[in-house]
Structures are given as structure tokens and as C-alpha cells.
Amino acid sequence: MNVTILAASGAVGLALTRQAVERGHTVTAVARDPARITVPDSPRLIRVAADVRDPAGMARALDGSEVVLSGLGVAKGDKPGVLTAGSRAALDARPGRVIWLGAYGTGPSAQAAGLATRTLLKAMGAELADKVTADTAVLEAGGTVFHSGPFMGGPASAERRTVGLDETPKRFFPARVSRETVAAAMLDEAGTPHFTGRVAVPLER
């Protein structure tokens, strides 16, 4: 596939980029500073400089992509609205699919996550509203939003599985999951869609 990865220099974005190349996809890796996309060079890897707040630049970066996968988050110092701008840019490009990274306990997964997680996430303030707005736009357009639990280090789990909100294990706090596992689950979904227009929850096992 021809895939475009947003925030390819971030922790999840780097995992998405490296794994996508390893799977044989042609990858357009987008970041504000492409030099920070520290993935080995490959004939299938194209590094592109673009900012989600620049619609024209994003349109050029996303042109011709079959699937857009986003590892976009909010960096320190960013003003609220980055996620909403990113989702708008991805959807405006009209790719075949959009697979978006969200956070468990926000928006559609808030009730499933439980009171303790919802209370902690309220501290995000405007960033929480930005996440919910971006997720909603992607879901309404038929994309898939991955709501991951807290990140941890480690490799992609060979026992990983992805479930819907109604199948998520009930816990006081969400289960931790490695960034590599989340990236692998998102790429699995890109190859074989199971959660079109739905929230998907990646689990280690």
C-alpha cells in the first residue's frame, strides 16, 4: 500500500514508519522536521516536511495516499487545536482510509474506562476537547480511531489483539500497551479493516 504517516518523528510515528517499511509498504513519513524521522533509509521511504496547521502543505504531503495513519499528539508548547487541524487535513485529502490514534478514556471510551480514568483525564483541559473533536471527525467520516491505554516500552506483542469497546476488559485503570504493539495493531487494521467507523482498543494479549 501507499501509506502516509503523520507525526512520523514522534514515538508512535517512528514505530509506525519503521514497521510499515518492514511490511513492504511505500511510506510517506510526515513531520515538521524530517531529520528527526530516525528510521533507516529505504527506497520505499519518503520523508516530507509539513505542519498540520498548513493546509496547503498537508494537501501536497497527503496527495495520492491510500491510507493515512496518525501518531499525532500534542507536543509541549503546542496550542490546543493541533489534533483537530490534523484530522481536518487528513480527511480533506480524501484517502481511502484514515486510522487515527486517540486515548482510552476520552470521548466514546470515557464510560468504558470508568470514573477514575475520566477524572484524571479532565486535567487535560483544552487538550481533551481537541482529542474528542478530532476523534469525532474521523469516526463520522468512516475512519478508525485507536484508543490506547497508557504507553510502555517493549516490542510488539506476538499475542496482540484488537477489540471493540464492548469487548474491552473491565479494569480500574486501563491496561498498559507498548507503542510498538499499538503501531502494529494500527497497521494490521490498515491491511485488513475490522473497525471501520469505530473505536478500536489495542491490547497486549
Backbone as a printed PyTorch tensor [residue, N CA C, xyz], in Angstrom:
tensor([[[  0.8320,  -1.1870,   0.0000],
         [  0.0000,   0.0000,   0.0000],
         [  0.8780,   1.2530,   0.0000]],

        [[  0.3060,   2.3590,  -0.4340],
         [  0.9180,   3.6690,  -0.2600],
         [  0.3250,   4.2850,   0.9970]],

        [[  1.1270,   4.4070,   2.0400],
         [  0.6170,   4.9220,   3.3080],
         [  1.3290,   6.2180,   3.6670]],

        [[  0.5970,   7.1030,   4.2950],
         [  1.1590,   8.3400,   4.8040],
         [  1.0400,   8.3270,   6.3190]],

        [[  2.1190,   8.6760,   6.9980],
         [  2.1480,   8.6470,   8.4540],
         [  2.3670,  10.0570,   8.9710]],

        [[  1.4050,  10.5400,   9.7530],
         [  1.5090,  11.8610,  10.3620],
         [  2.2730,  11.7750,  11.6790]],

        [[  3.0350,  12.8300,  11.9890],
         [  3.8480,  12.8690,  13.2030],
         [  4.8340,  11.7110,  13.2140]],

        [[  5.4950,  11.5050,  12.0700],
         [  6.3750,  10.3570,  11.9090],
         [  7.6400,  10.4380,  12.7450]],

        [[  7.9220,  11.5990,  13.3410],
         [  9.1030,  11.7270,  14.1890],
         [  8.8050,  11.4770,  15.6580]],

        [[  7.5330,  11.2980,  16.0030],
         [  7.1540,  11.0040,  17.3840],
         [  7.3600,   9.5330,  17.7080]],

        [[  7.1570,   9.1960,  18.9640],
         [  7.4260,   7.8260,  19.4030],
         [  6.5650,   6.8040,  18.6700]],

        [[  5.2590,   7.0360,  18.5970],
         [  4.3830,   6.1080,  17.8760],
         [  4.6090,   6.2360,  16.3700]],

        [[  4.8100,   7.4650,  15.8980],
         [  5.0430,   7.6770,  14.4780],
         [  6.2780,   6.9600,  13.9740]],

        [[  7.3470,   6.9620,  14.7600],
         [  8.5590,   6.2360,  14.3800],
         [  8.2960,   4.7410,  14.2890]],

        [[  7.5380,   4.2080,  15.2450],
         [  7.2010,   2.7830,  15.2070],
         [  6.3440,   2.4630,  13.9910]],

        [[  5.3710,   3.3200,  13.6980],
         [  4.5370,   3.1220,  12.5150],
         [  5.3810,   3.1480,  11.2410]],

        [[  6.2680,   4.1210,  11.1510],
         [  7.0840,   4.2760,   9.9490],
         [  7.9870,   3.0730,   9.7360]],

        [[  8.7190,   2.7000,  10.7680],
         [  9.6380,   1.5700,  10.6400],
         [  8.9000,   0.2730,  10.3090]],

        [[  7.8020,   0.0090,  11.0290],
         [  7.0750,  -1.2370,  10.7880],
         [  6.4290,  -1.2540,   9.4060]],

        [[  5.9380,  -0.1000,   8.9520],
         [  5.3090,  -0.0390,   7.6280],
         [  6.3210,  -0.3410,   6.5340]],

        [[  7.5130,   0.2190,   6.6580],
         [  8.5690,  -0.0800,   5.6840],
         [  8.9270,  -1.5660,   5.7290]],

        [[  9.0490,  -2.1050,   6.9330],
         [  9.3810,  -3.5250,   7.0920],
         [  8.3160,  -4.4320,   6.4770]],

        [[  7.0710,  -3.9740,   6.4620],
         [  5.9880,  -4.7670,   5.8680],
         [  5.9210,  -4.6180,   4.3490]],

        [[  6.7590,  -3.7720,   3.7840],
         [  6.8170,  -3.6220,   2.3470],
         [  5.9670,  -2.5170,   1.7680]],

        [[  5.3890,  -1.6740,   2.6230],
         [  4.5820,  -0.5660,   2.1240],
         [  5.4810,   0.5730,   1.6260]],

        [[  4.9520,   1.3690,   0.7270],
         [  5.5930,   2.6210,   0.3540],
         [  5.1040,   3.6860,   1.3240]],

        [[  6.0470,   4.3380,   2.0030],
         [  5.7000,   5.1770,   3.1470],
         [  6.1030,   6.6320,   2.9130]],

        [[  5.1320,   7.5240,   3.0300],
         [  5.4090,   8.9550,   3.0990],
         [  5.3330,   9.3470,   4.5640]],

        [[  6.4810,   9.6840,   5.1360],
         [  6.5780,   9.9960,   6.5560],
         [  6.6120,  11.5120,   6.7250]],

        [[  5.6050,  12.0520,   7.4040],
         [  5.4260,  13.4960,   7.5120],
         [  5.7830,  13.9720,   8.9170]],

        [[  6.6000,  15.0110,   8.9750],
         [  6.9520,  15.6210,  10.2600],
         [  7.3460,  17.0620,  10.0160]],

        [[  7.2360,  17.8700,  11.0650],
         [  7.6860,  19.2540,  10.9380],
         [  9.1850,  19.3110,  10.6390]],

        [[  9.9450,  18.3830,  11.2350],
         [ 11.3860,  18.2940,  10.9930],
         [ 11.7090,  16.8740,  10.5390]],

        [[ 11.7800,  16.6310,   9.2300],
         [ 12.0140,  15.2640,   8.7300],
         [ 13.3300,  14.6600,   9.2020]],

        [[ 14.2970,  15.4890,   9.5760],
         [ 15.5710,  14.9640,  10.0540],
         [ 15.3950,  14.1420,  11.3360]],

        [[ 14.2840,  14.3610,  12.0210],
         [ 14.0380,  13.6160,  13.2650],
         [ 13.3330,  12.2830,  13.0160]],

        [[ 13.0730,  11.9470,  11.7650],
         [ 12.4860,  10.6350,  11.4330],
         [ 13.6460,   9.6540,  11.3410]],

        [[ 14.0450,   9.1420,  12.4760],
         [ 15.2610,   8.3360,  12.5850],
         [ 14.9910,   6.8740,  12.2760]],

        [[ 14.5610,   6.6390,  11.0460],
         [ 14.3130,   5.2950,  10.5320],
         [ 15.3190,   5.0680,   9.4070]],

        [[ 15.9170,   3.8720,   9.2990],
         [ 16.8940,   3.6390,   8.2360],
         [ 16.3460,   3.9770,   6.8520]],

        [[ 17.2040,   4.5240,   6.0070],
         [ 16.8030,   4.8600,   4.6420],
         [ 16.3290,   3.6140,   3.9020]],

        [[ 15.3610,   3.8310,   3.0190],
         [ 14.8130,   2.7570,   2.1970],
         [ 14.2670,   3.3760,   0.9160]],

        [[ 14.3420,   2.6450,  -0.2050],
         [ 13.7260,   3.1580,  -1.4330],
         [ 12.2220,   3.3780,  -1.2920]],

        [[ 11.6190,   2.7470,  -0.2780],
         [ 10.1710,   2.8630,  -0.0670],
         [  9.8090,   3.9470,   0.9470]],

        [[ 10.8080,   4.6770,   1.4420],
         [ 10.5580,   5.6920,   2.4710],
         [ 10.8190,   7.0850,   1.9140]],

        [[  9.8020,   7.9390,   2.0110],
         [  9.9120,   9.3350,   1.5790],
         [  9.6430,  10.2160,   2.7880]],

        [[ 10.6060,  11.0280,   3.1630],
         [ 10.4410,  11.9570,   4.2800],
         [  9.9500,  13.3010,   3.7520]],

        [[  8.9220,  13.8470,   4.3830],
         [  8.3120,  15.0890,   3.9170],
         [  8.1510,  16.0540,   5.0930]],

        [[  8.5030,  17.3180,   4.8660],
         [  8.2940,  18.3560,   5.8730],
         [  6.9240,  18.9850,   5.6660]],

        [[  6.1060,  18.9410,   6.6910],
         [  4.7870,  19.5810,   6.6300],
         [  4.2780,  19.7450,   8.0530]],

        [[  3.4550,  20.7640,   8.2240],
         [  2.8610,  21.0730,   9.5230],
         [  1.3500,  20.9700,   9.3740]],

        [[  0.7030,  20.3220,  10.3280],
         [ -0.7490,  20.1210,  10.2170],
         [ -1.5190,  21.4350,  10.1830]],

        [[ -0.9020,  22.5270,  10.6310],
         [ -1.5750,  23.8310,  10.5960],
         [ -1.4040,  24.5440,   9.2550]],

        [[ -0.7260,  23.8970,   8.3200],
         [ -0.5310,  24.4560,   6.9710],
         [ -1.3230,  23.6060,   5.9800]],

        [[ -2.5880,  23.9710,   5.6920],
         [ -3.4320,  23.1340,   4.8310],
         [ -2.8240,  22.8530,   3.4620]],

        [[ -2.1940,  23.8390,   2.8430],
         [ -1.6210,  23.6260,   1.5090],
         [ -0.4680,  22.6240,   1.5620]],

        [[  0.3860,  22.7690,   2.5480],
         [  1.5000,  21.8350,   2.6910],
         [  1.0230,  20.4340,   2.9900]],

        [[  0.0000,  20.3090,   3.8220],
         [ -0.5340,  18.9910,   4.1350],
         [ -1.1980,  18.3620,   2.9170]],

        [[ -1.8800,  19.1630,   2.1190],
         [ -2.5210,  18.6320,   0.9120],
         [ -1.4810,  18.0360,  -0.0200]],

        [[ -0.3330,  18.7000,  -0.1610],
         [  0.7340,  18.1600,  -1.0020],
         [  1.2960,  16.8720,  -0.4060]],

        [[  1.4960,  16.8580,   0.9170],
         [  2.0800,  15.6850,   1.5670],
         [  1.1650,  14.4700,   1.4830]],

        [[ -0.1460,  14.6930,   1.5280],
         [ -1.1130,  13.5950,   1.5740],
         [ -1.6100,  13.1680,   0.1970]],

        [[ -1.2510,  13.8830,  -0.8210],
         [ -1.7500,  13.6000,  -2.1660],
         [ -1.3940,  12.1750,  -2.6000]],

        [[ -2.4100,  11.4140,  -3.0200],
         [ -2.1890,  10.0730,  -3.5530],
         [ -2.0880,   8.9630,  -2.5330]],

        [[ -2.2500,   9.2860,  -1.2480],
         [ -2.1270,   8.2480,  -0.2220],
         [ -3.3640,   7.3570,  -0.1850]],

        [[ -3.1470,   6.0620,  -0.0730],
         [ -4.2570,   5.1220,   0.0830],
         [ -4.7720,   5.1150,   1.5160]],

        [[ -3.8360,   5.1920,   2.4550],
         [ -4.1890,   5.1340,   3.8680],
         [ -3.3650,   6.1790,   4.6170]],

        [[ -4.0200,   6.9340,   5.4890],
         [ -3.3240,   7.8550,   6.3830],
         [ -3.3950,   7.2860,   7.7930]],

        [[ -2.2230,   7.1210,   8.4150],
         [ -2.1390,   6.6800,   9.8040],
         [ -1.5340,   7.8150,  10.6110]],

        [[ -2.1170,   8.1190,  11.7420],
         [ -1.6520,   9.2540,  12.5360],
         [ -1.1350,   8.8170,  13.8930]],

        [[  0.0850,   9.2660,  14.1890],
         [  0.6320,   9.1320,  15.5280],
         [  0.6540,  10.4750,  16.2130]],

        [[ -0.1800,  11.3880,  15.7140],
         [ -0.1580,  12.7740,  16.1550],
         [ -0.5720,  12.9110,  17.6170]],

        [[  0.2160,  13.6800,  18.3330],
         [ -0.1040,  14.0260,  19.7090],
         [  0.0870,  15.5180,  19.8930]],

        [[  0.0800,  15.9660,  21.1170],
         [  0.2830,  17.3830,  21.4060],
         [  1.6330,  17.5320,  22.0850]],

        [[  2.5700,  18.1920,  21.4040],
         [  3.9000,  18.4100,  21.9530],
         [  3.8730,  19.5640,  22.9500]],

        [[  4.8530,  19.5760,  23.8250],
         [  4.9610,  20.6560,  24.8090],
         [  5.0830,  21.9910,  24.0820]],

        [[  4.2600,  22.9310,  24.4690],
         [  4.2940,  24.2380,  23.8400],
         [  3.2850,  24.4180,  22.7220]],

        [[  2.7010,  23.2930,  22.2430],
         [  1.6800,  23.4030,  21.2010],
         [  0.4010,  24.0020,  21.7820]],

        [[ -0.2470,  24.8300,  21.0020],
         [ -1.5410,  25.3560,  21.4050],
         [ -2.6230,  24.3320,  21.0890]],

        [[ -3.7410,  24.3110,  21.8260],
         [ -4.8410,  23.4040,  21.5090],
         [ -5.3070,  23.6080,  20.0680]],

        [[ -5.6850,  22.5160,  19.4410],
         [ -6.1640,  22.5950,  18.0680],
         [ -5.3130,  21.8180,  17.0830]],

        [[ -4.1580,  21.3350,  17.5340],
         [ -3.2690,  20.5890,  16.6400],
         [ -3.9570,  19.3240,  16.1300]],

        [[ -4.6170,  18.6040,  17.0150],
         [ -5.2560,  17.3470,  16.6170],
         [ -6.4320,  17.6030,  15.6790]],

        [[ -7.2080,  18.6170,  15.9770],
         [ -8.3280,  18.9580,  15.1080],
         [ -7.8210,  19.3630,  13.7240]],

        [[ -6.7570,  20.1720,  13.6860],
         [ -6.1750,  20.5720,  12.3990],
         [ -5.6600,  19.3590,  11.6360]],

        [[ -5.0250,  18.4390,  12.3470],
         [ -4.5130,  17.2380,  11.6930],
         [ -5.6080,  16.3710,  11.1220]],

        [[ -6.6880,  16.1960,  11.8770],
         [ -7.7880,  15.3740,  11.3780],
         [ -8.4460,  16.0210,  10.1750]],

        [[ -8.5750,  17.3370,  10.2160],
         [ -9.1740,  18.0500,   9.0810],
         [ -8.3060,  17.8850,   7.8320]],

        [[ -6.9890,  18.0140,   7.9900],
         [ -6.0840,  17.8630,   6.8530],
         [ -6.1420,  16.4530,   6.2850]],

        [[ -6.1680,  15.4600,   7.1710],
         [ -6.2250,  14.0710,   6.7100],
         [ -7.5180,  13.7890,   5.9510]],

        [[ -8.6240,  14.2630,   6.4870],
         [ -9.9150,  13.9860,   5.8600],
         [-10.1020,  14.7770,   4.5640]],

        [[ -9.5830,  15.9950,   4.5210],
         [ -9.6970,  16.8090,   3.3090],
         [ -8.9710,  16.1800,   2.1320]],

        [[ -7.9300,  15.3860,   2.4210],
         [ -7.1740,  14.7350,   1.3490],
         [ -7.9380,  13.5600,   0.7340]],

        [[ -8.9950,  13.1290,   1.3930],
         [ -9.8440,  12.0380,   0.9180],
         [ -9.0640,  10.7610,   0.5540]],

        [[ -8.2610,  10.2700,   1.4870],
         [ -7.6050,   8.9810,   1.2410],
         [ -8.6200,   7.8530,   1.3430]],

        [[ -8.1930,   6.6540,   1.0110],
         [ -9.0990,   5.5170,   1.1240],
         [ -9.5180,   5.2550,   2.5570]],

        [[ -8.5790,   5.4430,   3.4820],
         [ -8.8800,   5.2030,   4.8900],
         [ -8.0560,   6.1340,   5.7600]],

        [[ -8.5840,   6.4530,   6.9340],
         [ -7.8460,   7.1800,   7.9570],
         [ -7.8650,   6.3470,   9.2290]],

        [[ -6.6800,   6.1150,   9.7720],
         [ -6.5540,   5.3670,  11.0210],
         [ -5.8560,   6.2820,  12.0120]],

        [[ -6.5490,   6.6170,  13.0780],
         [ -6.1810,   7.7260,  13.9590],
         [ -5.8310,   7.2080,  15.3420]],

        [[ -4.8720,   7.8500,  15.9910],
         [ -4.5020,   7.4780,  17.3520],
         [ -5.1890,   8.3980,  18.3470]],

        [[ -5.9920,   7.8020,  19.2300],
         [ -6.6310,   8.5510,  20.2960],
         [ -6.1710,   8.0220,  21.6450]],

        [[ -6.9270,   8.2790,  22.6760],
         [ -6.5490,   7.8660,  24.0300],
         [ -7.7440,   7.2330,  24.7290]],

        [[ -7.4980,   6.0900,  25.3470],
         [ -8.5590,   5.3970,  26.0670],
         [ -9.0220,   6.2450,  27.2530]],

        [[-10.3370,   6.3710,  27.3580],
         [-10.9180,   7.1740,  28.4290],
         [-11.4390,   8.5120,  27.9460]],

        [[-11.2450,   8.8010,  26.6430],
         [-11.7440,  10.0550,  26.0850],
         [-12.8940,   9.7680,  25.1280]],

        [[-13.7970,  10.7180,  24.9960],
         [-14.8800,  10.5900,  24.0220],
         [-15.6540,   9.2910,  24.1660]],

        [[-15.7490,   8.4960,  23.0870],
         [-16.5700,   7.2860,  23.1070],
         [-16.1440,   6.2560,  24.1440]],

        [[-14.8660,   6.2620,  24.5440],
         [-14.4110,   5.2510,  25.5110],
         [-14.4450,   5.7460,  26.9550]],

        [[-14.9820,   6.9400,  27.1890],
         [-14.9770,   7.5060,  28.5400],
         [-15.7560,   6.6380,  29.5280]],

        [[-16.9510,   6.2090,  29.1390],
         [-17.7640,   5.4090,  30.0520],
         [-17.1310,   4.0530,  30.3130]],

        [[-16.5570,   3.4420,  29.2720],
         [-15.9300,   2.1340,  29.4320],
         [-14.7100,   2.2120,  30.3390]],

        [[-14.0260,   3.3540,  30.3460],
         [-12.7930,   3.4840,  31.1210],
         [-13.0490,   3.6010,  32.6180]],

        [[-14.2060,   4.1040,  33.0080],
         [-14.5100,   4.2240,  34.4220],
         [-14.2270,   5.6030,  34.9900]],

        [[-14.7360,   5.8300,  36.1720],
         [-14.7000,   7.1450,  36.8010],
         [-13.2840,   7.6190,  37.0980]],

        [[-12.4150,   6.7260,  37.5850],
         [-11.0670,   7.1440,  37.9690],
         [-10.3040,   7.6860,  36.7720]],

        [[-10.3800,   6.9870,  35.6520],
         [ -9.6700,   7.4420,  34.4530],
         [-10.2680,   8.7300,  33.9230]],

        [[-11.5920,   8.8140,  33.9110],
         [-12.2380,  10.0490,  33.4360],
         [-11.8150,  11.2450,  34.2800]],

        [[-11.7110,  11.0500,  35.5860],
         [-11.3420,  12.1410,  36.4820],
         [ -9.9190,  12.6080,  36.2040]],

        [[ -8.9980,  11.6620,  36.0100],
         [ -7.6150,  12.0230,  35.7140],
         [ -7.5070,  12.7790,  34.3930]],

        [[ -8.2620,  12.3430,  33.3970],
         [ -8.1540,  12.9430,  32.0690],
         [ -8.7470,  14.3430,  32.0120]],

        [[ -9.6100,  14.6790,  32.9630],
         [-10.1720,  16.0390,  32.9730],
         [ -9.0850,  17.0920,  33.1290]],

        [[ -7.9460,  16.6830,  33.6970],
         [ -6.8420,  17.6230,  33.8840],
         [ -6.2430,  18.0670,  32.5550]],

        [[ -6.5620,  17.3560,  31.4860],
         [ -6.0400,  17.7280,  30.1690],
         [ -6.6690,  19.0140,  29.6510]],

        [[ -7.8270,  19.3850,  30.1630],
         [ -8.4710,  20.6360,  29.7870],
         [ -8.7510,  20.7360,  28.3030]],

        [[ -8.2310,  21.8020,  27.6810],
         [ -8.4880,  22.0630,  26.2590],
         [ -7.9360,  20.9630,  25.3690]],

        [[ -6.8680,  20.3090,  25.7980],
         [ -6.3070,  19.2070,  25.0050],
         [ -7.3010,  18.0550,  24.8970]],

        [[ -8.0570,  17.8030,  25.9640],
         [ -9.0630,  16.7510,  25.9380],
         [-10.1360,  17.0740,  24.9060]],

        [[-10.6110,  18.3110,  24.8800],
         [-11.6170,  18.7210,  23.9030],
         [-11.0760,  18.5860,  22.4850]],

        [[ -9.8090,  18.9090,  22.2960],
         [ -9.1720,  18.7800,  20.9810],
         [ -9.1630,  17.3200,  20.5400]],

        [[ -8.8200,  16.4230,  21.4650],
         [ -8.8080,  14.9900,  21.1490],
         [-10.1960,  14.5110,  20.7410]],

        [[-11.1930,  14.8900,  21.5110],
         [-12.5580,  14.4270,  21.2470],
         [-13.0510,  14.9620,  19.8970]],

        [[-12.7630,  16.2190,  19.6060],
         [-13.1850,  16.8020,  18.3290],
         [-12.5370,  16.0800,  17.1560]],

        [[-11.2380,  15.8160,  17.2490],
         [-10.5300,  15.1270,  16.1680],
         [-11.0560,  13.7030,  15.9910]],

        [[-11.1980,  12.9830,  17.0960],
         [-11.7140,  11.6120,  17.0270],
         [-13.0930,  11.5710,  16.3740]],

        [[-13.9580,  12.4890,  16.7880],
         [-15.3230,  12.5110,  16.2680],
         [-15.3350,  12.7310,  14.7710]],

        [[-14.5020,  13.6450,  14.2900],
         [-14.4460,  13.9130,  12.8530],
         [-14.0100,  12.6790,  12.0780]],

        [[-13.0030,  11.9800,  12.5870],
         [-12.5100,  10.7800,  11.8970],
         [-13.5670,   9.6850,  11.8830]],

        [[-14.2180,   9.4710,  13.0170],
         [-15.2400,   8.4200,  13.0920],
         [-16.4240,   8.7330,  12.1870]],

        [[-16.8580,   9.9850,  12.1740],
         [-18.0030,  10.3500,  11.3390],
         [-17.6850,  10.2060,   9.8520]],

        [[-16.4100,  10.2910,   9.4970],
         [-16.0020,  10.1250,   8.0990],
         [-15.7400,   8.6640,   7.7410]],

        [[-15.9460,   7.7470,   8.6990],
         [-15.7520,   6.3280,   8.4240],
         [-14.3610,   5.8150,   8.7150]],

        [[-13.5550,   6.6290,   9.4130],
         [-12.2220,   6.1770,   9.7870],
         [-12.2450,   5.3250,  11.0470]],

        [[-11.0660,   4.8740,  11.4520],
         [-10.9170,   4.0710,  12.6630],
         [-10.0670,   4.8430,  13.6560]],

        [[-10.5050,   4.8860,  14.9120],
         [ -9.7450,   5.5680,  15.9560],
         [ -9.3020,   4.5390,  16.9830]],

        [[ -7.9990,   4.4680,  17.2130],
         [ -7.4530,   3.5480,  18.2100],
         [ -7.3500,   4.2630,  19.5440]],

        [[ -8.0440,   3.7300,  20.5460],
         [ -7.9830,   4.2720,  21.8950],
         [ -7.0890,   3.3630,  22.7170]],

        [[ -5.8600,   3.8200,  22.8880],
         [ -4.8480,   3.0360,  23.5900],
         [ -4.8170,   3.3760,  25.0660]],

        [[ -4.4870,   2.3700,  25.8720],
         [ -4.1960,   2.6210,  27.2730],
         [ -2.8370,   3.2880,  27.4050]],

        [[ -2.3540,   3.4990,  28.6340],
         [ -1.0540,   4.1600,  28.8330],
         [  0.0680,   3.4200,  28.1120]],

        [[  0.9770,   4.1730,  27.5160],
         [  2.0760,   3.5730,  26.7670],
         [  3.1530,   3.0400,  27.6920]],

        [[  3.8490,   2.0060,  27.2020],
         [  5.0460,   1.4990,  27.8680],
         [  6.0430,   1.1240,  26.7780]],

        [[  7.2580,   0.8100,  27.1840],
         [  8.2580,   0.3650,  26.2390],
         [  8.0670,  -1.0980,  25.8930]],

        [[  8.9690,  -1.6080,  25.0630],
         [  8.9180,  -3.0190,  24.7250],
         [  8.5250,  -3.2590,  23.2810]],

        [[  8.7050,  -4.4960,  22.8230],
         [  8.4160,  -4.8360,  21.4280],
         [  6.9250,  -5.0210,  21.1840]],

        [[  6.5890,  -5.1850,  19.9130],
         [  5.2040,  -5.5080,  19.5600],
         [  4.8780,  -6.9060,  20.0730]],

        [[  3.7510,  -7.0370,  20.7090],
         [  3.3510,  -8.3250,  21.2720],
         [  2.8980,  -9.2830,  20.1760]],

        [[  3.4500, -10.4770,  20.1940],
         [  3.0250, -11.5040,  19.2460],
         [  1.6200, -11.9960,  19.5680]],

        [[  1.1570, -11.7230,  20.7960],
         [ -0.1750, -12.1650,  21.2210],
         [ -1.2000, -11.0260,  21.1530]],

        [[ -0.8340,  -9.9310,  20.5130],
         [ -1.7130,  -8.7560,  20.4950],
         [ -3.0670,  -9.0760,  19.8760]],

        [[ -4.0560,  -8.3030,  20.3070],
         [ -5.3810,  -8.3840,  19.7030],
         [ -6.0120,  -7.0020,  19.7950]],

        [[ -6.9490,  -6.7710,  18.9190],
         [ -7.6690,  -5.5030,  18.9030],
         [ -9.1440,  -5.8080,  19.0930]],

        [[ -9.7740,  -5.0770,  20.0070],
         [-11.1740,  -5.3380,  20.3330],
         [-11.9680,  -4.0460,  20.2350]],

        [[-13.2820,  -4.1800,  20.1900],
         [-14.1690,  -3.0330,  20.2490],
         [-14.4180,  -2.6310,  21.6910]],

        [[-15.0730,  -1.5000,  21.8960],
         [-15.3020,  -1.0130,  23.2470],
         [-16.0970,  -1.9960,  24.0970]],

        [[-17.0390,  -2.7070,  23.4700],
         [-17.8650,  -3.6360,  24.2390],
         [-17.1060,  -4.8780,  24.6810]],

        [[-15.9190,  -5.1100,  24.1170],
         [-15.1160,  -6.2780,  24.4870],
         [-13.9140,  -5.9130,  25.3530]],

        [[-13.7650,  -4.6520,  25.6790],
         [-12.5960,  -4.2200,  26.4410],
         [-12.6730,  -4.7570,  27.8720]],

        [[-11.5860,  -5.3890,  28.3570],
         [-11.6080,  -5.9040,  29.7350],
         [-11.8900,  -4.7990,  30.7460]],

        [[-12.6980,  -5.1150,  31.7370],
         [-13.0460,  -4.1410,  32.7710],
         [-11.9240,  -4.0880,  33.8020]],

        [[-11.3320,  -2.9080,  33.9610],
         [-10.2370,  -2.7080,  34.8960],
         [-10.4190,  -1.3600,  35.5860]],

        [[ -9.7930,  -1.2200,  36.7660],
         [ -9.8670,   0.0600,  37.4600],
         [ -9.1420,   1.1320,  36.6530]],

        [[ -7.9460,   0.7680,  36.1520],
         [ -7.2160,   1.6230,  35.2270],
         [ -6.9560,   0.8320,  33.9420]],

        [[ -6.8810,   1.5010,  32.7930],
         [ -6.6660,   0.7850,  31.5300],
         [ -5.3410,   0.0270,  31.5260]],

        [[ -5.3250,  -1.0860,  30.8010],
         [ -4.1080,  -1.8740,  30.6800],
         [ -3.0600,  -1.1200,  29.8770]],

        [[ -1.7990,  -1.2110,  30.3040],
         [ -0.7130,  -0.5910,  29.5610],
         [ -0.4410,  -1.3820,  28.2820]],

        [[  0.0800,  -0.6850,  27.2860],
         [  0.3450,  -1.3190,  25.9940],
         [  1.5600,  -0.6410,  25.3760]],

        [[  2.4220,  -1.4180,  24.7410],
         [  3.6270,  -0.8250,  24.1730],
         [  3.3010,  -0.0380,  22.9090]],

        [[  4.0990,   0.9750,  22.6470],
         [  3.9230,   1.7580,  21.4180],
         [  4.0800,   0.8760,  20.1860]],

        [[  4.9920,  -0.0790,  20.2630],
         [  5.2050,  -0.9860,  19.1310],
         [  3.9630,  -1.8430,  18.8750]],

        [[  3.3020,  -2.2520,  19.9370],
         [  2.0720,  -3.0330,  19.7770],
         [  0.9720,  -2.1810,  19.1640]],

        [[  0.8520,  -0.9330,  19.6140],
         [ -0.1610,  -0.0340,  19.0590],
         [  0.0920,   0.1850,  17.5680]],

        [[  1.3430,   0.4430,  17.2020],
         [  1.6780,   0.6510,  15.7900],
         [  1.3560,  -0.5870,  14.9640]],

        [[  1.6980,  -1.7510,  15.4870],
         [  1.4210,  -2.9960,  14.7620],
         [ -0.0800,  -3.1980,  14.5790]],

        [[ -0.8460,  -2.8960,  15.6270],
         [ -2.3050,  -3.0560,  15.5450],
         [ -2.9020,  -2.0980,  14.5180]],

        [[ -2.4010,  -0.8710,  14.4770],
         [ -2.9060,   0.0960,  13.5030],
         [ -2.5910,  -0.3460,  12.0690]],

        [[ -1.4020,  -0.8930,  11.8610],
         [ -1.0360,  -1.3810,  10.5300],
         [ -1.8200,  -2.6370,  10.1670]],

        [[ -2.1070,  -3.4780,  11.1530],
         [ -2.9820,  -4.6360,  10.9040],
         [ -4.3320,  -4.1650,  10.3820]],

        [[ -4.8650,  -3.1310,  11.0130],
         [ -6.1670,  -2.5960,  10.6160],
         [ -6.0940,  -1.9700,   9.2220]],

        [[ -4.9770,  -1.3540,   8.8980],
         [ -4.8030,  -0.7740,   7.5630],
         [ -4.8540,  -1.8550,   6.4960]],

        [[ -4.2850,  -3.0060,   6.8010],
         [ -4.2630,  -4.0890,   5.8270],
         [ -5.5750,  -4.8330,   5.7330]],

        [[ -6.1980,  -5.0810,   6.8780],
         [ -7.4670,  -5.8270,   6.9230],
         [ -8.4250,  -5.0970,   7.8490]],

        [[ -9.2940,  -4.2440,   7.3030],
         [-10.1880,  -3.4420,   8.1420],
         [-11.2140,  -4.2860,   8.8990]],

        [[-11.3180,  -4.0230,  10.1910],
         [-12.3510,  -4.6530,  11.0250],
         [-13.1670,  -3.6180,  11.7950]],

        [[-12.6650,  -2.3880,  11.8930],
         [-13.2890,  -1.3970,  12.7610],
         [-13.5760,  -0.0990,  12.0060]],

        [[-14.1140,  -0.2240,  10.8290],
         [-14.4450,   0.9590,  10.0390],
         [-15.5080,   1.7990,  10.7470]],

        [[-15.2120,   3.0710,  10.9520],
         [-16.1560,   3.9530,  11.6260],
         [-16.3310,   3.6650,  13.1010]],

        [[-15.3650,   2.9720,  13.7010],
         [-15.5000,   2.5630,  15.1010],
         [-14.2270,   2.8480,  15.8770]],

        [[-14.3550,   2.8070,  17.1950],
         [-13.1920,   2.8720,  18.0810],
         [-12.6410,   1.4580,  18.2610]],

        [[-11.3260,   1.3360,  18.1410],
         [-10.6480,   0.0520,  18.3400],
         [ -9.7030,   0.1870,  19.5290]],

        [[ -9.5900,  -0.8680,  20.3170],
         [ -8.7400,  -0.8480,  21.5030],
         [ -7.6440,  -1.9050,  21.3620]],

        [[ -6.3790,  -1.4960,  21.2640],
         [ -5.2840,  -2.4660,  21.1280],
         [ -4.8590,  -3.0060,  22.4950]],

        [[ -4.6820,  -4.3160,  22.5500],
         [ -4.2920,  -4.9790,  23.8060],
         [ -3.0540,  -5.8370,  23.5670]],

        [[ -2.2610,  -5.9980,  24.6140],
         [ -1.0590,  -6.8210,  24.5040],
         [ -1.3800,  -8.2970,  24.2710]],

        [[ -2.5280,  -8.7320,  24.8400],
         [ -2.9080, -10.1480,  24.6710],
         [ -4.3990, -10.2980,  24.9300]]])
